[in-house]
Short mmCIF file of C-alpha atoms in Angstrom, two decimals:
data_model
loop_
_atom_site.label_atom_id
_atom_site.label_comp_id
_atom_site.label_asym_id
_atom_site.label_seq_id
_atom_site.Cartn_x
_atom_site.Cartn_y
_atom_site.Cartn_z
CA MET A 1 -0.26 0.28 -0.26
CA LYS A 2 1.31 3.15 -1.16
CA THR A 3 0.87 4.42 2.29
CA LYS A 4 2.99 1.94 3.96
CA GLN A 5 5.56 2.71 1.79
CA LEU A 6 6.00 6.25 1.82
CA LEU A 7 5.27 6.59 5.51
CA SER A 8 8.68 6.84 7.11
CA ALA A 9 10.98 8.54 4.42
CA GLY A 10 13.28 10.01 6.85
CA LEU A 11 16.82 8.63 6.58
CA ILE A 12 18.53 6.48 4.45
CA LEU A 13 21.77 5.57 6.59
CA ILE A 14 24.17 2.83 6.92
CA MET A 15 25.66 3.66 10.03
CA THR A 16 28.94 1.63 9.48
CA VAL A 17 32.03 4.19 10.93
CA SER A 18 35.24 3.83 9.46
CA GLY A 19 37.34 6.97 8.77
CA SER A 20 37.42 9.79 7.19
CA GLY A 21 37.54 13.13 7.38
CA ILE A 22 36.14 16.86 6.90
CA PRO A 23 38.93 19.19 4.53
CA ALA A 24 39.23 21.94 6.17
CA GLY A 25 38.27 23.31 2.13
CA ALA A 26 39.09 26.93 0.76
CA GLN A 27 35.85 28.89 1.17
CA ASP A 28 36.44 30.27 -1.84
CA ASP A 29 36.42 33.54 -1.73
CA THR A 30 36.78 35.74 -4.75
CA GLY A 31 34.95 38.54 -3.83
CA ASN A 32 32.05 37.67 -5.98
CA TYR A 33 29.72 37.44 -2.70
CA ARG A 34 29.04 39.24 0.54
CA THR A 35 28.10 38.21 3.48
CA ILE A 36 25.19 38.55 5.73
CA SER A 37 25.82 36.75 9.01
CA GLY A 38 24.72 37.15 13.10
CA THR A 39 22.52 35.87 15.97
CA VAL A 40 18.56 36.08 15.42
CA ARG A 41 17.23 36.52 19.36
CA ASP A 42 13.67 36.75 20.93
CA ALA A 43 13.17 40.79 21.44
CA LYS A 44 11.91 40.60 24.98
CA THR A 45 13.60 36.93 26.12
CA LYS A 46 16.98 38.03 24.33
CA LYS A 47 17.01 33.84 24.08
CA ALA A 48 18.21 32.69 20.00
CA VAL A 49 15.55 31.71 17.81
CA GLU A 50 16.33 28.90 16.08
CA TYR A 51 15.12 27.60 12.22
CA VAL A 52 14.13 30.99 11.58
CA ASN A 53 13.80 31.87 7.85
CA VAL A 54 16.29 34.31 6.72
CA SER A 55 16.19 35.36 2.81
CA ALA A 56 17.45 37.92 0.49
CA LEU A 57 14.61 40.60 -0.35
CA GLY A 58 13.71 40.19 -4.20
CA THR A 59 15.64 37.56 -5.41
CA ASN A 60 14.98 33.34 -4.41
CA VAL A 61 17.95 33.52 -2.34
CA GLY A 62 17.82 32.10 1.52
CA THR A 63 18.87 29.91 4.35
CA ILE A 64 18.05 29.63 8.69
CA THR A 65 19.45 29.72 11.69
CA ASN A 66 20.54 26.77 13.36
CA GLU A 67 19.96 25.87 16.68
CA ASP A 68 21.63 28.86 18.68
CA GLY A 69 20.29 30.92 16.53
CA GLU A 70 22.89 31.57 13.74
CA PHE A 71 22.79 32.52 10.41
CA SER A 72 25.17 33.21 7.69
CA LEU A 73 23.64 34.27 4.24
CA LYS A 74 26.34 34.71 0.85
CA ILE A 75 24.74 36.94 -1.69
CA SER A 76 26.24 37.19 -5.08
CA ARG A 77 27.13 40.71 -5.79
CA ASP A 78 25.41 40.83 -9.14
CA LEU A 79 21.94 40.70 -6.68
CA ASP A 80 21.00 44.69 -5.96
CA VAL A 81 19.85 42.99 -2.29
CA LYS A 82 19.28 45.92 -0.13
CA GLU A 83 17.12 44.12 2.65
CA ILE A 84 16.76 40.63 4.69
CA LEU A 85 14.16 39.20 5.50
CA LEU A 86 13.58 37.86 9.05
CA SER A 87 11.00 35.54 9.78
CA SER A 88 9.35 32.63 11.43
CA ILE A 89 6.13 31.14 13.50
CA GLY A 90 5.03 32.94 15.61
CA TYR A 91 7.48 36.27 15.32
CA TYR A 92 6.43 39.70 13.14
CA ASN A 93 9.04 39.68 10.26
CA ALA A 94 12.12 42.35 10.66
CA LYS A 95 13.49 43.74 7.61
CA ILE A 96 17.66 44.40 7.72
CA THR A 97 18.83 46.87 5.52
CA VAL A 98 22.17 45.68 3.94
CA ASN A 99 23.01 48.40 0.78
CA GLY A 100 25.09 46.43 -0.50
CA ASN A 101 27.53 45.70 2.26
CA SER A 102 28.42 42.72 4.15
CA LEU A 103 27.31 42.83 8.02
CA GLU A 104 29.14 39.44 9.93
CA GLY A 105 28.72 38.78 13.55
CA ARG A 106 25.76 41.50 14.27
CA THR A 107 22.71 40.44 16.38
CA PHE A 108 19.17 40.53 14.77
CA LEU A 109 16.12 41.00 17.04
CA ILE A 110 12.64 39.49 16.56
CA THR A 111 9.64 40.92 18.25
CA PRO A 112 6.89 37.75 19.05
CA GLU A 113 3.27 38.53 18.17
CA SER A 114 -0.19 36.39 19.42
CA TYR A 115 -3.50 36.16 17.72
CA LEU A 116 -6.46 34.13 19.40
CA LEU A 117 -8.70 32.45 17.02
CA SER A 118 -12.54 34.63 16.97
CA GLU A 119 -15.83 33.48 17.18
CA ILE A 120 -16.50 33.77 13.97
CA GLN A 121 -13.26 32.18 12.08
CA VAL A 122 -13.91 29.16 14.30
CA PHE A 123 -17.67 29.20 12.84
CA SER A 124 -16.39 29.35 9.28
CA TRP A 125 -14.54 26.28 9.86
CA ARG A 126 -16.76 23.99 12.68
CA ASN A 127 -15.34 20.70 11.46
CA PRO A 128 -11.00 21.01 10.52
CA ARG A 129 -11.42 18.17 8.27
CA ASP A 130 -13.62 20.18 5.72
CA LEU A 131 -10.79 23.25 6.06
CA ILE A 132 -8.01 20.71 5.05
CA ARG A 133 -10.36 19.77 2.29
CA ALA A 134 -10.93 23.01 0.88
CA ALA A 135 -6.63 23.85 0.81
CA LEU A 136 -6.09 20.52 -0.76
CA GLU A 137 -8.74 21.66 -3.15
CA LYS A 138 -6.83 24.88 -3.88
CA VAL A 139 -3.48 23.08 -3.78
CA GLY A 140 -3.55 23.42 -8.08
CA ASP A 141 -3.96 27.16 -7.34
CA ASN A 142 -1.19 27.93 -4.81
CA TYR A 143 1.89 25.95 -5.44
CA VAL A 144 3.58 26.13 -8.41
CA PRO A 145 2.24 25.18 -11.62
CA ASN A 146 5.89 24.67 -13.93
CA ALA A 147 8.75 22.33 -12.63
CA ASN A 148 11.42 24.52 -10.72
CA SER A 149 15.15 23.85 -9.58
CA LEU A 150 16.02 24.11 -6.59
CA THR A 151 19.26 24.29 -4.55
CA GLY A 152 19.61 23.03 -0.78
CA PHE A 153 21.60 22.23 1.72
CA TYR A 154 21.37 18.36 3.38
CA ARG A 155 23.05 17.96 6.27
CA GLU A 156 22.50 14.82 8.34
CA THR A 157 24.04 13.63 12.14
CA ILE A 158 23.99 10.54 14.43
CA GLN A 159 24.71 10.80 18.23
CA LYS A 160 26.03 8.20 19.87
CA ARG A 161 24.28 9.48 23.72
CA ARG A 162 25.81 12.95 23.07
CA ARG A 163 28.60 12.66 21.05
CA TYR A 164 28.58 12.89 17.39
CA ILE A 165 30.19 9.70 15.35
CA ASN A 166 29.34 11.30 11.75
CA ILE A 167 28.53 14.11 9.85
CA SER A 168 27.50 14.31 6.70
CA GLU A 169 26.96 17.32 4.54
CA ALA A 170 25.55 18.15 1.19
CA VAL A 171 25.34 20.89 -1.59
CA ILE A 172 21.78 19.17 -3.58
CA GLU A 173 19.86 19.85 -6.99
CA ILE A 174 16.27 19.02 -6.72
CA TYR A 175 13.40 19.08 -9.75
CA LYS A 176 10.47 19.63 -8.92
CA GLY A 177 7.77 18.98 -11.01
CA PRO A 178 4.76 20.88 -11.01
CA TYR A 179 2.56 20.21 -7.76
CA THR A 180 -0.47 19.01 -10.31
CA GLN A 181 2.18 16.03 -11.13
CA SER A 182 3.19 13.32 -9.04
CA VAL A 183 6.17 13.18 -6.83
CA ASP A 184 7.60 10.03 -8.83
CA MET A 185 9.16 12.81 -10.98
CA ASP A 186 11.25 14.17 -8.41
CA ARG A 187 14.96 13.87 -8.55
CA VAL A 188 18.05 14.86 -6.56
CA LYS A 189 21.22 14.99 -7.37
CA ILE A 190 24.52 15.62 -5.16
CA LEU A 191 26.25 19.07 -6.15
CA LYS A 192 29.19 18.89 -3.22
CA GLY A 193 29.66 16.56 0.12
CA ARG A 194 31.68 15.37 2.73
CA LYS A 195 31.85 13.54 5.93
CA LEU A 196 33.82 13.45 9.23
CA ILE A 197 32.83 10.20 11.24
CA SER A 198 34.13 8.78 14.19
CA PRO A 199 37.05 5.64 14.00
CA LYS A 200 36.41 4.62 17.29
CA ALA A 201 35.83 0.86 16.79
CA SER A 202 33.08 0.84 19.22
CA ASP A 203 31.04 3.36 17.37
CA THR A 204 30.92 1.15 14.41
CA LEU A 205 26.90 0.10 14.31
CA SER A 206 25.68 -1.09 11.03
CA VAL A 207 21.69 -0.32 10.88
CA LYS A 208 19.99 1.16 7.39
CA LEU A 209 17.13 3.43 8.09
CA GLN A 210 14.58 5.00 5.42
CA GLY A 211 15.54 8.59 4.14
CA GLY A 212 18.13 10.67 3.01
CA PRO A 213 18.66 13.70 0.60
CA ASN A 214 15.26 12.42 -0.64
CA MET A 215 13.68 13.96 1.78
CA THR A 216 12.79 17.04 -0.31
CA VAL A 217 10.79 14.41 -3.03
CA TYR A 218 8.92 12.17 -0.36
CA MET A 219 8.43 14.72 2.65
CA ASP A 220 7.17 17.35 0.88
CA ILE A 221 3.24 16.37 1.87
CA VAL A 222 1.83 18.95 0.16
CA LYS A 223 3.14 17.16 -3.29
CA ASN A 224 3.28 12.97 -1.88
CA PRO A 225 0.18 13.07 -0.33
CA TYR A 226 0.23 9.72 0.28
CA PHE A 227 2.53 10.90 3.57
CA LEU A 228 -0.59 12.50 5.42
CA LEU A 229 -3.01 14.04 2.88
CA ASP A 230 -4.53 11.70 0.39
CA ALA A 231 -8.52 12.53 0.13
CA GLU A 232 -8.39 8.16 1.83
CA ILE A 233 -6.20 8.84 4.73
CA LEU A 234 -8.23 11.87 5.95
CA GLN A 235 -10.88 9.22 7.82
CA TYR A 236 -8.11 7.86 10.02
CA TYR A 237 -7.52 10.37 11.80
CA THR A 238 -9.23 12.94 14.49
CA TYR A 239 -8.74 17.21 13.41
CA LYS A 240 -9.11 19.65 16.48
CA MET A 241 -8.87 23.78 15.63
CA GLY A 242 -6.49 25.12 18.01
CA GLU A 243 -5.50 28.82 18.29
CA THR A 244 -4.53 30.47 15.27
CA THR A 245 -0.26 32.11 14.77
CA ALA A 246 1.30 33.83 11.77
CA ILE A 247 4.12 32.91 9.82
CA ASP A 248 5.49 35.82 7.40
CA ASP A 249 3.31 38.26 9.14
CA ARG A 250 -0.13 35.85 7.82
CA LEU A 251 -2.61 34.67 10.02
CA GLN A 252 -2.73 30.79 10.17
CA TYR A 253 -5.46 28.45 11.16
CA ALA A 254 -3.82 25.23 13.15
CA VAL A 255 -5.15 22.20 12.91
CA HIS A 256 -4.19 19.31 15.05
CA PHE A 257 -4.69 15.83 14.16
CA GLU A 258 -4.16 12.24 16.04
CA PRO A 259 -5.40 8.50 15.05
CA GLN A 260 -8.29 7.31 15.69
CA MET A 261 -7.87 4.26 13.78
CA ILE A 262 -5.26 0.99 14.23
CA LEU A 263 -3.73 0.32 11.27
CA PRO A 264 -1.41 -2.82 9.94
CA TYR A 265 1.01 0.27 10.40
CA PRO A 266 1.59 3.53 12.55
CA LEU A 267 -0.20 6.39 12.29
CA TYR A 268 0.94 10.23 13.37
CA SER A 269 -0.13 12.92 15.23
CA GLY A 270 0.87 16.99 14.78
CA THR A 271 -0.63 20.01 13.72
CA PHE A 272 -0.56 21.17 10.31
CA TYR A 273 -0.88 25.56 9.59
CA ILE A 274 -2.80 26.68 6.83
CA ASP A 275 -2.97 30.14 5.61
CA ARG A 276 -5.83 32.07 6.45
CA GLU A 277 -6.52 34.30 3.24
CA THR A 278 -5.25 31.79 0.40
CA LEU A 279 -5.41 28.43 2.24
CA SER A 280 -2.24 26.87 1.47
CA PHE A 281 -0.38 24.31 3.37
CA THR A 282 2.81 26.32 4.40
CA ARG A 283 3.87 24.55 7.94
CA ALA A 284 3.54 20.69 9.02
CA GLU A 285 4.54 19.32 12.60
CA PHE A 286 4.43 15.54 13.50
CA ARG A 287 5.56 12.90 14.88
CA ILE A 288 5.14 8.66 14.44
CA ASP A 289 2.31 7.44 17.37
CA MET A 290 4.63 5.25 19.50
CA SER A 291 1.83 2.85 21.26
CA ASP A 292 2.94 0.10 19.01
CA ARG A 293 6.78 0.05 18.34
CA GLN A 294 7.23 -3.10 16.78
CA LYS A 295 5.13 -1.54 13.65
CA VAL A 296 7.37 1.81 14.38
CA THR A 297 10.34 -0.31 13.63
CA ASP A 298 9.07 -2.09 10.40
CA ALA A 299 8.25 1.48 8.70
CA ILE A 300 12.10 3.03 9.49
CA LEU A 301 14.78 -0.01 9.50
CA ILE A 302 15.86 -1.42 6.25
CA GLU A 303 18.00 -3.43 8.00
CA LYS A 304 20.62 -4.35 11.03
CA PRO A 305 22.92 -6.90 12.39
CA ARG A 306 21.56 -10.17 13.46
CA GLY A 307 21.64 -10.43 17.51
CA LEU A 308 21.42 -6.66 17.14
CA ARG A 309 18.20 -5.24 19.17
CA PHE A 310 16.57 -2.42 17.33
CA THR A 311 14.57 -0.26 19.31
CA PRO A 312 12.62 3.26 18.41
CA GLU A 313 12.04 6.17 20.97
CA GLU A 314 10.98 9.19 19.13
CA VAL A 315 10.06 9.73 15.15
CA SER A 316 9.16 13.21 14.51
CA TYR A 317 9.43 15.06 11.25
CA VAL A 318 8.46 19.24 10.56
CA VAL A 319 8.12 20.48 7.29
CA THR A 320 7.61 24.04 5.85
CA TYR A 321 6.84 26.36 3.07
CA ARG A 322 7.42 29.69 1.85
CA ILE A 323 4.70 31.84 -0.09
CA GLN A 324 6.53 33.77 -2.21
CA GLY A 325 4.94 35.67 -5.25
CA GLY A 326 1.30 34.09 -5.19
CA LYS A 327 2.79 31.03 -4.92
CA THR A 328 3.69 28.38 -2.33
CA TYR A 329 7.02 26.38 -2.58
CA LEU A 330 8.82 24.18 -0.25
CA ASN A 331 11.31 25.79 2.37
CA TYR A 332 12.46 23.43 4.92
CA ILE A 333 12.36 19.77 6.33
CA ARG A 334 13.83 18.03 9.50
CA ASN A 335 13.50 14.65 10.41
CA GLU A 336 14.66 13.44 13.73
CA ILE A 337 14.72 9.49 15.19
CA LYS A 338 15.81 8.34 18.43
CA PHE A 339 16.09 5.13 19.29
CA LYS A 340 17.96 2.30 21.21
CA CYS A 341 20.27 -0.78 20.47
CA ASP A 342 21.53 -3.46 22.19
CA TRP A 343 23.02 -6.85 21.47
CA LYS A 344 20.99 -9.86 22.81
CA ARG A 345 24.24 -10.59 25.73
CA LYS A 346 24.64 -7.26 26.69
CA LEU A 347 22.61 -5.98 30.10
CA PHE A 348 22.66 -2.22 28.69
CA ALA A 349 21.13 -0.10 25.30
CA THR A 350 22.89 2.62 24.11
CA ASN A 351 20.85 5.60 22.87
CA TYR A 352 21.18 7.24 19.68
CA ALA A 353 19.47 10.08 17.60
CA VAL A 354 19.73 10.41 13.65
CA CYS A 355 19.13 13.98 12.39
CA GLY A 356 18.89 15.06 8.74
CA GLU A 357 17.61 18.39 7.37
CA THR A 358 17.48 19.98 4.02
CA VAL A 359 17.08 24.19 3.45
CA ILE A 360 16.36 25.46 0.08
CA THR A 361 18.64 28.52 -0.91
CA ASP A 362 17.79 28.95 -3.90
CA ARG A 363 15.39 28.38 -6.75
CA GLU A 364 15.50 28.57 -10.51
CA GLU A 365 12.07 28.58 -13.00
CA ARG A 366 13.55 29.20 -16.74
CA ASN A 367 14.67 26.34 -18.55
CA VAL A 368 14.28 24.07 -16.23
CA ALA A 369 15.51 20.52 -17.35
CA ARG A 370 14.75 16.88 -15.18
CA ILE A 371 18.08 15.88 -13.86
CA PRO A 372 18.37 12.16 -15.33
CA ALA A 373 18.07 9.05 -13.93
CA ARG A 374 21.30 8.17 -14.20
CA GLU A 375 22.89 11.54 -11.84
CA ALA A 376 19.95 10.84 -9.91
CA PHE A 377 20.55 9.93 -5.87
CA THR A 378 18.32 7.21 -5.11
CA MET A 379 16.67 5.57 -1.68
CA ARG A 380 18.81 2.93 -1.90
CA GLN A 381 22.24 4.86 -0.87
CA SER A 382 23.36 6.54 1.56
CA LEU A 383 25.37 9.78 1.47
CA SER A 384 27.34 8.53 4.64
CA ARG A 385 28.65 6.21 2.38
CA GLU A 386 29.18 7.41 -0.85
CA VAL A 387 30.14 10.97 -0.32
CA ALA A 388 33.15 10.93 -1.38
CA LEU A 389 32.29 10.43 -4.73
CA TYR A 390 30.61 14.34 -4.41
CA GLN A 391 34.53 15.85 -2.42
CA ASP A 392 35.18 19.03 -3.67
CA GLU A 393 38.31 21.53 -2.28
CA ASN A 394 36.71 24.58 -2.66
CA PHE A 395 34.37 23.32 -0.51
CA TRP A 396 31.47 25.34 0.10
CA GLY A 397 32.14 28.57 -2.31
CA MET A 398 29.50 30.26 -3.28
CA TYR A 399 26.85 28.34 -1.87
CA ASN A 400 24.70 28.90 1.41
CA ILE A 401 24.23 26.67 4.12
CA ILE A 402 22.60 25.95 7.28
CA GLU A 403 25.98 27.43 9.78
CA PRO A 404 26.83 24.59 12.15
CA SER A 405 25.83 24.93 16.23
CA GLU A 406 27.72 25.40 18.34
CA SER A 407 27.43 21.37 19.47
CA LEU A 408 28.64 20.63 16.11
CA GLU A 409 32.03 23.06 15.38
CA SER A 410 32.83 21.20 18.97
CA ALA A 411 32.30 17.35 17.85
CA VAL A 412 34.03 18.59 14.82
CA ASN A 413 37.00 19.63 16.33
CA LYS A 414 36.76 16.51 18.94
CA LEU A 415 36.52 14.09 15.93
CA LYS A 416 39.50 15.74 13.73
CA LYS A 417 42.04 15.19 16.72
CA GLN A 418 40.86 11.31 17.36
CA HIS A 419 41.56 11.33 13.26
CA ARG A 420 44.98 12.77 14.15
CA LYS A 421 45.05 10.33 17.09
CA SER A 422 44.64 7.68 15.06
CA GLN A 423 46.83 8.03 12.33
#
């Protein structure tokens, strides 16, 4: 069944650890671009705000803040960008004037906002299932009617307890066909890549899970409705209206959903955010129902060594879209899988966390060509295993990335020291 097959498009990872290192890599700063960087903080609490959208106004160029609220945005000097826009769920948009200059290491403040759902709005959509159906009917109007070529940055990390043992990154090209066509036409291509993994023999663990850089294809829940939004699937859930909020200074309906059936495979619980004006899906936060862990294991685990016990603890997702020029585009995807592994003869299990995230950093709608099948990255491949094929000394050059968090930078330094000691 399609629902079962596409249920857990999260991360394809072969967690077989062996020695390899991320080179320092020149940034190829030829003066062809300028950099805007800093930390985004809540104007009231002064706390860092994670996953804030950062975009160059008047262009398709953008990125997102990391867990520490930090970002770095590279803008080609050929683009006449005078402002950047900061936007995040529950905050007013903030515009920053750049006037052709680089701004680095600055602190940027965004102000929280709050909206309450009025009685009139509740009455208009007394049945939230009807709201979702209405939003689905408008997909053809709200989302891009033509093919797009997207540039994205993908990162996947593996943590053993609190220690990183695998960091893989890639710049990817995505062919995204019209939203009126099947998701089967979409493809992903790796442009550049690098990895750093632990040289410790004790960190070796062969576990293959679903997903990888192809998250941008199979976790696009609007274009791939078999994930959550197929007409048949709606009957599997109960829906409840939540408090309205704002994204990009636009009011959003919030629809919470929970499973109401027991099926041979696990369902989800979470929240859809739907733009009040256009009825386009702008954000989805959801997690797999863990009431039957064997079902979850069957859904996300492809293979493991004999004698290894695999226990899933949590599987969660975030998918966001961005409205620009009257159309809605894929913006960001994050997937995290937490699980335990232990061998049958051992007393204690070890905690692992696998996280993959993709941010769309640029988009082109002119002269778009489909990625040839021979160049496409498939669901059977593992970035960590094959990343050496895409190694580039001028990594990352002008490409935008998600800035590494402080903990990730610390992990990179530790792993590099381990590699030097092991040589």
